Amino acid sequence: MYLFVINKKSGNGHGYRTWIKIKTALDTRLVRYRYLFTESADQAENMIMETLSEPEKWLGVAVIGGDGTIHSVLPILKDFGIPLAVIPAGSGNDTARGFDIPHDPLSALDIMLAGQTRSADLIATSGGLTLTAFAIGFDAQVAENVNTSMYKKICNFFRVGRAAYIVGVLHTLLTFKPCSVTVTCDGVETTYANAWLTAISNVKSYGGGLHICPEAHPGDGQLDICIVHGCSRLQILRLFPTLLSGKHVHLPFVKFLRGKQLSVRFDQQRLALGDGENMSSEPFDIFVEPSALQVYAV
């Protein structure tokens, strides 16, 4: 038996339209399943826990929605030891991209029904668990501005979700002020002046396909860290197009670290997002939980 968790509102209603296609395919193939509709993280957590507690052999929990919906079920899947299946229907879909899951819903369904899973690490902080990336600073503020904007809805309507993040960069550049950050990685402490962002990543890309940590792998037991510091607003503006290809790795104001335990201390209060969800509870003490989750993937 599979449990499907559907966020009907994800991607401007794309979640519900995707579910209709999936339901038709499940019924045609005579697959046993249950489904739940959810509109909030708290609602999803309560409903899923209650359902999974029933005496049934659960083969997986399939999330039809975006990265935020997936984020809300991570603690449950970890505790129950049930694999995650991803049917992308959000605007960013970084989880699907990180595990090479196709955007086409029926192709994504085929991956789940094939039954092959991959081990995935989780990023653990005081605010909870994250699967894709934990972003602190400018990039988090960009995502927050995008998520609360009208231009995100417009971009989703025209199926160009990535464009919303480009607009968000320009929007955020107008007001954001960099500050000093001290990063301790596996016991080694370094302070970076004029820091814009610190991104801790478990997959190669975030923000709808920006390759922030091109060497990251979700199952290697390590966290990849990208720190952008000591640069001007114009350089930040030039940085983001290079994230589409990963060419920013050669820029002198971009620093990469890799480790299992991190501490991040900004001189000023900073917004932090995990899988695009607000996780700003400080201090930012971060560590990897190796192979804490199974994900249906090729």
PDB file of C-alpha atoms in Angstrom:
ATOM      1  CA  MET A   1       0.000   0.000   0.000  1.00  0.00           C
ATOM      2  CA  TYR A   2       1.226   3.484  -0.898  1.00  0.00           C
ATOM      3  CA  LEU A   3       0.181   6.706   0.783  1.00  0.00           C
ATOM      4  CA  PHE A   4      -0.127   9.780  -1.445  1.00  0.00           C
ATOM      5  CA  VAL A   5       0.104  13.228   0.152  1.00  0.00           C
ATOM      6  CA  ILE A   6      -1.194  15.929  -2.176  1.00  0.00           C
ATOM      7  CA  ASN A   7      -0.767  19.670  -1.801  1.00  0.00           C
ATOM      8  CA  LYS A   8      -3.555  20.863  -4.115  1.00  0.00           C
ATOM      9  CA  LYS A   9      -2.317  24.462  -4.083  1.00  0.00           C
ATOM     10  CA  SER A  10       1.317  23.810  -4.975  1.00  0.00           C
ATOM     11  CA  GLY A  11       2.443  25.325  -8.245  1.00  0.00           C
ATOM     12  CA  ASN A  12      -0.734  27.425  -8.538  1.00  0.00           C
ATOM     13  CA  GLY A  13      -2.962  24.364  -8.514  1.00  0.00           C
ATOM     14  CA  HIS A  14      -0.547  22.139 -10.401  1.00  0.00           C
ATOM     15  CA  GLY A  15      -0.582  19.730  -7.461  1.00  0.00           C
ATOM     16  CA  TYR A  16      -4.242  18.882  -7.892  1.00  0.00           C
ATOM     17  CA  ARG A  17      -3.992  18.563 -11.677  1.00  0.00           C
ATOM     18  CA  THR A  18      -1.035  16.235 -11.224  1.00  0.00           C
ATOM     19  CA  TRP A  19      -2.990  14.103  -8.744  1.00  0.00           C
ATOM     20  CA  ILE A  20      -5.803  13.558 -11.250  1.00  0.00           C
ATOM     21  CA  LYS A  21      -3.287  12.107 -13.725  1.00  0.00           C
ATOM     22  CA  ILE A  22      -1.650   9.955 -11.052  1.00  0.00           C
ATOM     23  CA  LYS A  23      -4.969   8.662  -9.706  1.00  0.00           C
ATOM     24  CA  THR A  24      -6.076   7.576 -13.173  1.00  0.00           C
ATOM     25  CA  ALA A  25      -2.793   5.704 -13.680  1.00  0.00           C
ATOM     26  CA  LEU A  26      -3.013   4.022 -10.260  1.00  0.00           C
ATOM     27  CA  ASP A  27      -6.562   2.844 -10.860  1.00  0.00           C
ATOM     28  CA  THR A  28      -5.679   1.560 -14.324  1.00  0.00           C
ATOM     29  CA  ARG A  29      -2.732  -0.418 -12.942  1.00  0.00           C
ATOM     30  CA  LEU A  30      -4.745  -1.698  -9.936  1.00  0.00           C
ATOM     31  CA  VAL A  31      -2.235  -0.271  -7.456  1.00  0.00           C
ATOM     32  CA  ARG A  32      -3.369  -0.203  -3.812  1.00  0.00           C
ATOM     33  CA  TYR A  33      -3.145   3.277  -2.316  1.00  0.00           C
ATOM     34  CA  ARG A  34      -4.560   5.805   0.116  1.00  0.00           C
ATOM     35  CA  TYR A  35      -4.415   9.566  -0.302  1.00  0.00           C
ATOM     36  CA  LEU A  36      -4.572  12.706   1.788  1.00  0.00           C
ATOM     37  CA  PHE A  37      -5.034  16.326   0.774  1.00  0.00           C
ATOM     38  CA  THR A  38      -3.086  18.884   2.781  1.00  0.00           C
ATOM     39  CA  GLU A  39      -2.629  22.638   2.752  1.00  0.00           C
ATOM     40  CA  SER A  40      -0.231  23.162   5.680  1.00  0.00           C
ATOM     41  CA  ALA A  41       2.745  21.479   7.316  1.00  0.00           C
ATOM     42  CA  ASP A  42       0.991  20.957  10.670  1.00  0.00           C
ATOM     43  CA  GLN A  43      -2.055  19.456   9.010  1.00  0.00           C
ATOM     44  CA  ALA A  44       0.104  17.127   6.925  1.00  0.00           C
ATOM     45  CA  GLU A  45       2.099  15.920   9.922  1.00  0.00           C
ATOM     46  CA  ASN A  46      -0.952  15.026  12.013  1.00  0.00           C
ATOM     47  CA  MET A  47      -2.844  13.326   9.206  1.00  0.00           C
ATOM     48  CA  ILE A  48       0.135  11.311   7.966  1.00  0.00           C
ATOM     49  CA  MET A  49       1.136  10.089  11.422  1.00  0.00           C
ATOM     50  CA  GLU A  50      -2.400   8.952  12.110  1.00  0.00           C
ATOM     51  CA  THR A  51      -2.633   7.117   8.781  1.00  0.00           C
ATOM     52  CA  LEU A  52       0.778   5.440   8.968  1.00  0.00           C
ATOM     53  CA  SER A  53      -0.014   4.213  12.479  1.00  0.00           C
ATOM     54  CA  GLU A  54      -2.712   1.961  11.014  1.00  0.00           C
ATOM     55  CA  PRO A  55      -1.842  -1.777  10.754  1.00  0.00           C
ATOM     56  CA  GLU A  56      -0.806  -1.782   7.109  1.00  0.00           C
ATOM     57  CA  LYS A  57       2.369  -2.565   5.185  1.00  0.00           C
ATOM     58  CA  TRP A  58       3.315   0.826   3.791  1.00  0.00           C
ATOM     59  CA  LEU A  59       5.629   0.657   0.792  1.00  0.00           C
ATOM     60  CA  GLY A  60       6.175   4.389   0.554  1.00  0.00           C
ATOM     61  CA  VAL A  61       4.823   7.902   1.003  1.00  0.00           C
ATOM     62  CA  ALA A  62       4.495   9.752  -2.303  1.00  0.00           C
ATOM     63  CA  VAL A  63       4.397  13.542  -2.097  1.00  0.00           C
ATOM     64  CA  ILE A  64       2.667  15.418  -4.886  1.00  0.00           C
ATOM     65  CA  GLY A  65       3.725  19.006  -4.314  1.00  0.00           C
ATOM     66  CA  GLY A  66       6.808  21.135  -3.906  1.00  0.00           C
ATOM     67  CA  ASP A  67       9.896  21.024  -1.703  1.00  0.00           C
ATOM     68  CA  GLY A  68       8.031  22.577   1.224  1.00  0.00           C
ATOM     69  CA  THR A  69       5.480  19.768   1.283  1.00  0.00           C
ATOM     70  CA  ILE A  70       8.275  17.195   1.197  1.00  0.00           C
ATOM     71  CA  HIS A  71      10.028  19.075   4.009  1.00  0.00           C
ATOM     72  CA  SER A  72       6.990  18.680   6.261  1.00  0.00           C
ATOM     73  CA  VAL A  73       7.017  14.874   6.098  1.00  0.00           C
ATOM     74  CA  LEU A  74      10.766  14.274   6.670  1.00  0.00           C
ATOM     75  CA  PRO A  75      10.613  13.648  10.462  1.00  0.00           C
ATOM     76  CA  ILE A  76       7.729  11.198  10.007  1.00  0.00           C
ATOM     77  CA  LEU A  77       9.417   9.228   7.243  1.00  0.00           C
ATOM     78  CA  LYS A  78      12.634   9.057   9.252  1.00  0.00           C
ATOM     79  CA  ASP A  79      10.833   7.829  12.386  1.00  0.00           C
ATOM     80  CA  PHE A  80       8.675   5.280  10.546  1.00  0.00           C
ATOM     81  CA  GLY A  81      11.468   4.158   8.217  1.00  0.00           C
ATOM     82  CA  ILE A  82       9.243   4.494   5.154  1.00  0.00           C
ATOM     83  CA  PRO A  83      10.706   5.542   1.761  1.00  0.00           C
ATOM     84  CA  LEU A  84       9.858   8.854   0.117  1.00  0.00           C
ATOM     85  CA  ALA A  85       8.548   9.041  -3.442  1.00  0.00           C
ATOM     86  CA  VAL A  86       8.584  12.424  -5.194  1.00  0.00           C
ATOM     87  CA  ILE A  87       5.997  13.466  -7.779  1.00  0.00           C
ATOM     88  CA  PRO A  88       7.111  17.049  -8.533  1.00  0.00           C
ATOM     89  CA  ALA A  89       4.362  19.646  -8.678  1.00  0.00           C
ATOM     90  CA  GLY A  90       5.905  22.763  -7.136  1.00  0.00           C
ATOM     91  CA  SER A  91       7.725  25.775  -8.517  1.00  0.00           C
ATOM     92  CA  GLY A  92      11.332  24.931  -7.581  1.00  0.00           C
ATOM     93  CA  ASN A  93      11.257  21.100  -7.418  1.00  0.00           C
ATOM     94  CA  ASP A  94      14.836  20.926  -6.135  1.00  0.00           C
ATOM     95  CA  THR A  95      14.239  17.584  -4.412  1.00  0.00           C
ATOM     96  CA  ALA A  96      13.201  15.970  -7.685  1.00  0.00           C
ATOM     97  CA  ARG A  97      16.142  17.574  -9.478  1.00  0.00           C
ATOM     98  CA  GLY A  98      18.560  16.412  -6.774  1.00  0.00           C
ATOM     99  CA  PHE A  99      17.528  12.778  -7.218  1.00  0.00           C
ATOM    100  CA  ASP A 100      17.167  12.870 -11.022  1.00  0.00           C
ATOM    101  CA  ILE A 101      13.409  12.372 -10.828  1.00  0.00           C
ATOM    102  CA  PRO A 102      11.701  13.517 -14.054  1.00  0.00           C
ATOM    103  CA  HIS A 103       9.259  16.404 -14.011  1.00  0.00           C
ATOM    104  CA  ASP A 104       6.675  14.349 -15.912  1.00  0.00           C
ATOM    105  CA  PRO A 105       4.370  12.929 -13.188  1.00  0.00           C
ATOM    106  CA  LEU A 106       3.752   9.556 -14.823  1.00  0.00           C
ATOM    107  CA  SER A 107       7.483   9.017 -15.328  1.00  0.00           C
ATOM    108  CA  ALA A 108       8.029   9.911 -11.668  1.00  0.00           C
ATOM    109  CA  LEU A 109       5.325   7.420 -10.707  1.00  0.00           C
ATOM    110  CA  ASP A 110       7.080   4.721 -12.735  1.00  0.00           C
ATOM    111  CA  ILE A 111      10.222   5.252 -10.644  1.00  0.00           C
ATOM    112  CA  MET A 112       8.283   4.633  -7.444  1.00  0.00           C
ATOM    113  CA  LEU A 113       6.556   1.534  -8.780  1.00  0.00           C
ATOM    114  CA  ALA A 114       9.900   0.143 -10.011  1.00  0.00           C
ATOM    115  CA  GLY A 115      10.797  -0.179  -6.320  1.00  0.00           C
ATOM    116  CA  GLN A 116      14.420   0.978  -6.341  1.00  0.00           C
ATOM    117  CA  THR A 117      15.513   3.325  -3.546  1.00  0.00           C
ATOM    118  CA  ARG A 118      18.626   5.347  -2.735  1.00  0.00           C
ATOM    119  CA  SER A 119      19.939   6.290   0.700  1.00  0.00           C
ATOM    120  CA  ALA A 120      19.857  10.007   1.430  1.00  0.00           C
ATOM    121  CA  ASP A 121      21.443  12.076   4.183  1.00  0.00           C
ATOM    122  CA  LEU A 122      19.502  14.702   6.098  1.00  0.00           C
ATOM    123  CA  ILE A 123      20.671  18.106   7.326  1.00  0.00           C
ATOM    124  CA  ALA A 124      19.846  18.457  11.036  1.00  0.00           C
ATOM    125  CA  THR A 125      19.521  21.781  12.876  1.00  0.00           C
ATOM    126  CA  SER A 126      17.762  23.017  15.997  1.00  0.00           C
ATOM    127  CA  GLY A 127      14.841  23.916  13.747  1.00  0.00           C
ATOM    128  CA  GLY A 128      14.384  20.416  12.330  1.00  0.00           C
ATOM    129  CA  LEU A 129      15.409  18.351   9.316  1.00  0.00           C
ATOM    130  CA  THR A 130      16.221  19.462   5.766  1.00  0.00           C
ATOM    131  CA  LEU A 131      16.704  17.339   2.653  1.00  0.00           C
ATOM    132  CA  THR A 132      17.971  19.712  -0.062  1.00  0.00           C
ATOM    133  CA  ALA A 133      19.642  22.883   1.256  1.00  0.00           C
ATOM    134  CA  PHE A 134      19.818  25.040   4.366  1.00  0.00           C
ATOM    135  CA  ALA A 135      20.309  28.625   3.226  1.00  0.00           C
ATOM    136  CA  ILE A 136      21.260  31.526   5.505  1.00  0.00           C
ATOM    137  CA  GLY A 137      21.443  35.148   4.357  1.00  0.00           C
ATOM    138  CA  PHE A 138      20.922  36.668   0.939  1.00  0.00           C
ATOM    139  CA  ASP A 139      19.772  33.514  -0.823  1.00  0.00           C
ATOM    140  CA  ALA A 140      17.258  32.785   1.932  1.00  0.00           C
ATOM    141  CA  GLN A 141      15.945  36.340   1.689  1.00  0.00           C
ATOM    142  CA  VAL A 142      15.600  35.958  -2.084  1.00  0.00           C
ATOM    143  CA  ALA A 143      13.519  32.804  -1.626  1.00  0.00           C
ATOM    144  CA  GLU A 144      11.382  34.454   1.053  1.00  0.00           C
ATOM    145  CA  ASN A 145      10.739  37.478  -1.168  1.00  0.00           C
ATOM    146  CA  VAL A 146       9.866  35.184  -4.065  1.00  0.00           C
ATOM    147  CA  ASN A 147       7.493  33.034  -1.999  1.00  0.00           C
ATOM    148  CA  THR A 148       5.529  36.064  -0.810  1.00  0.00           C
ATOM    149  CA  SER A 149       5.463  37.802  -4.186  1.00  0.00           C
ATOM    150  CA  MET A 150       2.937  38.200  -6.937  1.00  0.00           C
ATOM    151  CA  TYR A 151       5.562  37.524  -9.610  1.00  0.00           C
ATOM    152  CA  LYS A 152       5.945  33.930  -8.340  1.00  0.00           C
ATOM    153  CA  LYS A 153       2.272  33.283  -9.064  1.00  0.00           C
ATOM    154  CA  ILE A 154       2.640  34.806 -12.510  1.00  0.00           C
ATOM    155  CA  CYS A 155       5.730  32.718 -13.300  1.00  0.00           C
ATOM    156  CA  ASN A 156       4.050  29.545 -12.042  1.00  0.00           C
ATOM    157  CA  PHE A 157       1.036  30.272 -14.223  1.00  0.00           C
ATOM    158  CA  PHE A 158       3.275  30.368 -17.288  1.00  0.00           C
ATOM    159  CA  ARG A 159       5.304  27.336 -16.047  1.00  0.00           C
ATOM    160  CA  VAL A 160       8.544  29.344 -15.744  1.00  0.00           C
ATOM    161  CA  GLY A 161       9.164  28.986 -12.003  1.00  0.00           C
ATOM    162  CA  ARG A 162      12.914  29.645 -12.319  1.00  0.00           C
ATOM    163  CA  ALA A 163      12.246  33.139 -13.674  1.00  0.00           C
ATOM    164  CA  ALA A 164      10.678  34.120 -10.353  1.00  0.00           C
ATOM    165  CA  TYR A 165      14.019  33.582  -8.590  1.00  0.00           C
ATOM    166  CA  ILE A 166      15.801  35.821 -11.091  1.00  0.00           C
ATOM    167  CA  VAL A 167      13.337  38.607 -10.359  1.00  0.00           C
ATOM    168  CA  GLY A 168      13.776  37.861  -6.647  1.00  0.00           C
ATOM    169  CA  VAL A 169      17.530  38.455  -6.849  1.00  0.00           C
ATOM    170  CA  LEU A 170      16.993  41.941  -8.281  1.00  0.00           C
ATOM    171  CA  HIS A 171      14.311  42.627  -5.681  1.00  0.00           C
ATOM    172  CA  THR A 172      16.531  41.598  -2.740  1.00  0.00           C
ATOM    173  CA  LEU A 173      19.644  43.446  -3.947  1.00  0.00           C
ATOM    174  CA  LEU A 174      17.891  46.741  -3.247  1.00  0.00           C
ATOM    175  CA  THR A 175      17.738  46.278   0.538  1.00  0.00           C
ATOM    176  CA  PHE A 176      20.052  43.475   1.711  1.00  0.00           C
ATOM    177  CA  LYS A 177      23.179  44.409   3.730  1.00  0.00           C
ATOM    178  CA  PRO A 178      26.060  41.915   4.127  1.00  0.00           C
ATOM    179  CA  CYS A 179      27.847  41.375   7.453  1.00  0.00           C
ATOM    180  CA  SER A 180      30.605  39.273   9.025  1.00  0.00           C
ATOM    181  CA  VAL A 181      30.101  35.514   9.527  1.00  0.00           C
ATOM    182  CA  THR A 182      32.124  32.961  11.487  1.00  0.00           C
ATOM    183  CA  VAL A 183      31.931  29.392  10.181  1.00  0.00           C
ATOM    184  CA  THR A 184      33.284  26.420  12.126  1.00  0.00           C
ATOM    185  CA  CYS A 185      33.561  23.302   9.955  1.00  0.00           C
ATOM    186  CA  ASP A 186      34.616  20.080  11.710  1.00  0.00           C
ATOM    187  CA  GLY A 187      36.421  22.119  14.370  1.00  0.00           C
ATOM    188  CA  VAL A 188      38.169  24.611  12.054  1.00  0.00           C
ATOM    189  CA  GLU A 189      36.949  28.194  12.616  1.00  0.00           C
ATOM    190  CA  THR A 190      37.165  30.929   9.955  1.00  0.00           C
ATOM    191  CA  THR A 191      35.652  34.433   9.897  1.00  0.00           C
ATOM    192  CA  TYR A 192      34.560  35.971   6.594  1.00  0.00           C
ATOM    193  CA  ALA A 193      34.000  39.731   6.371  1.00  0.00           C
ATOM    194  CA  ASN A 194      31.237  41.263   4.259  1.00  0.00           C
ATOM    195  CA  ALA A 195      29.473  37.911   3.872  1.00  0.00           C
ATOM    196  CA  TRP A 196      26.334  37.673   1.767  1.00  0.00           C
ATOM    197  CA  LEU A 197      25.309  34.081   2.248  1.00  0.00           C
ATOM    198  CA  THR A 198      26.175  30.679   3.635  1.00  0.00           C
ATOM    199  CA  ALA A 199      24.455  27.788   1.887  1.00  0.00           C
ATOM    200  CA  ILE A 200      24.693  24.278   3.330  1.00  0.00           C
ATOM    201  CA  SER A 201      23.676  21.861   0.611  1.00  0.00           C
ATOM    202  CA  ASN A 202      22.855  18.167   0.368  1.00  0.00           C
ATOM    203  CA  VAL A 203      22.175  18.287  -3.388  1.00  0.00           C
ATOM    204  CA  LYS A 204      23.774  20.132  -6.280  1.00  0.00           C
ATOM    205  CA  SER A 205      21.131  22.828  -6.801  1.00  0.00           C
ATOM    206  CA  TYR A 206      18.522  24.923  -5.044  1.00  0.00           C
ATOM    207  CA  GLY A 207      16.277  27.879  -5.855  1.00  0.00           C
ATOM    208  CA  GLY A 208      14.751  26.225  -8.896  1.00  0.00           C
ATOM    209  CA  GLY A 209      17.986  24.936 -10.430  1.00  0.00           C
ATOM    210  CA  LEU A 210      20.832  27.165  -9.201  1.00  0.00           C
ATOM    211  CA  HIS A 211      23.915  24.929  -8.893  1.00  0.00           C
ATOM    212  CA  ILE A 212      25.133  26.303  -5.587  1.00  0.00           C
ATOM    213  CA  CYS A 213      27.291  23.274  -4.643  1.00  0.00           C
ATOM    214  CA  PRO A 214      28.049  21.353  -7.858  1.00  0.00           C
ATOM    215  CA  GLU A 215      30.023  18.637  -6.013  1.00  0.00           C
ATOM    216  CA  ALA A 216      27.296  17.867  -3.450  1.00  0.00           C
ATOM    217  CA  HIS A 217      25.844  14.362  -3.302  1.00  0.00           C
ATOM    218  CA  PRO A 218      22.806  13.485  -1.147  1.00  0.00           C
ATOM    219  CA  GLY A 219      24.216  10.172   0.059  1.00  0.00           C
ATOM    220  CA  ASP A 220      27.924  10.796   0.740  1.00  0.00           C
ATOM    221  CA  GLY A 221      27.638  11.492   4.480  1.00  0.00           C
ATOM    222  CA  GLN A 222      29.003  15.013   4.011  1.00  0.00           C
ATOM    223  CA  LEU A 223      27.601  18.527   3.901  1.00  0.00           C
ATOM    224  CA  ASP A 224      28.796  20.945   1.205  1.00  0.00           C
ATOM    225  CA  ILE A 225      29.024  24.604   2.175  1.00  0.00           C
ATOM    226  CA  CYS A 226      29.190  27.624  -0.116  1.00  0.00           C
ATOM    227  CA  ILE A 227      30.138  31.004   1.372  1.00  0.00           C
ATOM    228  CA  VAL A 228      29.909  34.189  -0.686  1.00  0.00           C
ATOM    229  CA  HIS A 229      31.800  37.087   0.892  1.00  0.00           C
ATOM    230  CA  GLY A 230      33.863  40.198   0.228  1.00  0.00           C
ATOM    231  CA  CYS A 231      32.118  41.308  -2.961  1.00  0.00           C
ATOM    232  CA  SER A 232      30.025  44.200  -4.254  1.00  0.00           C
ATOM    233  CA  ARG A 233      26.373  44.290  -5.235  1.00  0.00           C
ATOM    234  CA  LEU A 234      27.384  44.293  -8.879  1.00  0.00           C
ATOM    235  CA  GLN A 235      29.454  41.154  -8.321  1.00  0.00           C
ATOM    236  CA  ILE A 236      26.486  39.496  -6.590  1.00  0.00           C
ATOM    237  CA  LEU A 237      24.342  40.379  -9.586  1.00  0.00           C
ATOM    238  CA  ARG A 238      26.917  38.777 -11.876  1.00  0.00           C
ATOM    239  CA  LEU A 239      27.209  35.759  -9.577  1.00  0.00           C
ATOM    240  CA  PHE A 240      23.701  34.408  -9.972  1.00  0.00           C
ATOM    241  CA  PRO A 241      23.789  33.737 -13.738  1.00  0.00           C
ATOM    242  CA  THR A 242      26.938  31.643 -13.167  1.00  0.00           C
ATOM    243  CA  LEU A 243      25.003  29.506 -10.668  1.00  0.00           C
ATOM    244  CA  LEU A 244      22.972  28.102 -13.555  1.00  0.00           C
ATOM    245  CA  SER A 245      26.087  26.343 -14.856  1.00  0.00           C
ATOM    246  CA  GLY A 246      28.202  26.066 -11.706  1.00  0.00           C
ATOM    247  CA  LYS A 247      30.911  28.391 -13.049  1.00  0.00           C
ATOM    248  CA  HIS A 248      30.874  30.411  -9.816  1.00  0.00           C
ATOM    249  CA  VAL A 249      33.276  27.844  -8.317  1.00  0.00           C
ATOM    250  CA  HIS A 250      36.157  29.767  -9.925  1.00  0.00           C
ATOM    251  CA  LEU A 251      35.239  33.170  -8.471  1.00  0.00           C
ATOM    252  CA  PRO A 252      37.636  34.546  -5.810  1.00  0.00           C
ATOM    253  CA  PHE A 253      34.851  35.654  -3.462  1.00  0.00           C
ATOM    254  CA  VAL A 254      33.207  32.195  -3.355  1.00  0.00           C
ATOM    255  CA  LYS A 255      34.528  29.712  -0.772  1.00  0.00           C
ATOM    256  CA  PHE A 256      33.638  26.017  -0.507  1.00  0.00           C
ATOM    257  CA  LEU A 257      33.920  23.774   2.534  1.00  0.00           C
ATOM    258  CA  ARG A 258      32.884  20.195   3.245  1.00  0.00           C
ATOM    259  CA  GLY A 259      32.247  18.539   6.587  1.00  0.00           C
ATOM    260  CA  LYS A 260      29.962  16.705   8.971  1.00  0.00           C
ATOM    261  CA  GLN A 261      29.433  19.343  11.671  1.00  0.00           C
ATOM    262  CA  LEU A 262      29.034  23.092  11.221  1.00  0.00           C
ATOM    263  CA  SER A 263      28.479  26.194  13.259  1.00  0.00           C
ATOM    264  CA  VAL A 264      27.451  29.410  11.490  1.00  0.00           C
ATOM    265  CA  ARG A 265      27.397  32.736  13.370  1.00  0.00           C
ATOM    266  CA  PHE A 266      26.439  35.953  11.556  1.00  0.00           C
ATOM    267  CA  ASP A 267      27.063  39.318  13.265  1.00  0.00           C
ATOM    268  CA  GLN A 268      23.501  40.313  12.451  1.00  0.00           C
ATOM    269  CA  GLN A 269      20.236  38.400  12.542  1.00  0.00           C
ATOM    270  CA  ARG A 270      19.729  36.449   9.350  1.00  0.00           C
ATOM    271  CA  LEU A 271      16.839  34.582   7.775  1.00  0.00           C
ATOM    272  CA  ALA A 272      17.412  30.834   7.309  1.00  0.00           C
ATOM    273  CA  LEU A 273      15.412  28.503   5.087  1.00  0.00           C
ATOM    274  CA  GLY A 274      15.501  24.721   4.935  1.00  0.00           C
ATOM    275  CA  ASP A 275      13.942  23.277   1.768  1.00  0.00           C
ATOM    276  CA  GLY A 276      12.515  26.775   1.271  1.00  0.00           C
ATOM    277  CA  GLU A 277      10.780  26.764   4.703  1.00  0.00           C
ATOM    278  CA  ASN A 278      11.571  29.233   7.506  1.00  0.00           C
ATOM    279  CA  MET A 279      14.012  27.675  10.006  1.00  0.00           C
ATOM    280  CA  SER A 280      15.537  30.811  11.505  1.00  0.00           C
ATOM    281  CA  SER A 281      15.867  29.566  15.094  1.00  0.00           C
ATOM    282  CA  GLU A 282      19.435  30.284  16.218  1.00  0.00           C
ATOM    283  CA  PRO A 283      22.112  29.200  16.962  1.00  0.00           C
ATOM    284  CA  PHE A 284      22.867  27.649  13.592  1.00  0.00           C
ATOM    285  CA  ASP A 285      24.532  24.427  14.699  1.00  0.00           C
ATOM    286  CA  ILE A 286      24.258  21.982  11.835  1.00  0.00           C
ATOM    287  CA  PHE A 287      25.236  18.357  11.340  1.00  0.00           C
ATOM    288  CA  VAL A 288      24.611  15.558   8.862  1.00  0.00           C
ATOM    289  CA  GLU A 289      22.478  12.496   9.593  1.00  0.00           C
ATOM    290  CA  PRO A 290      23.927   9.921   7.169  1.00  0.00           C
ATOM    291  CA  SER A 291      21.530   7.634   5.257  1.00  0.00           C
ATOM    292  CA  ALA A 292      18.603   8.750   7.431  1.00  0.00           C
ATOM    293  CA  LEU A 293      16.079   8.485   4.578  1.00  0.00           C
ATOM    294  CA  GLN A 294      15.302   6.222   1.631  1.00  0.00           C
ATOM    295  CA  VAL A 295      14.154   7.888  -1.600  1.00  0.00           C
ATOM    296  CA  TYR A 296      12.657   6.140  -4.636  1.00  0.00           C
ATOM    297  CA  ALA A 297      15.085   6.976  -7.433  1.00  0.00           C
ATOM    298  CA  VAL A 298      16.943   5.383 -10.333  1.00  0.00           C
TER     299      VAL A 298
END
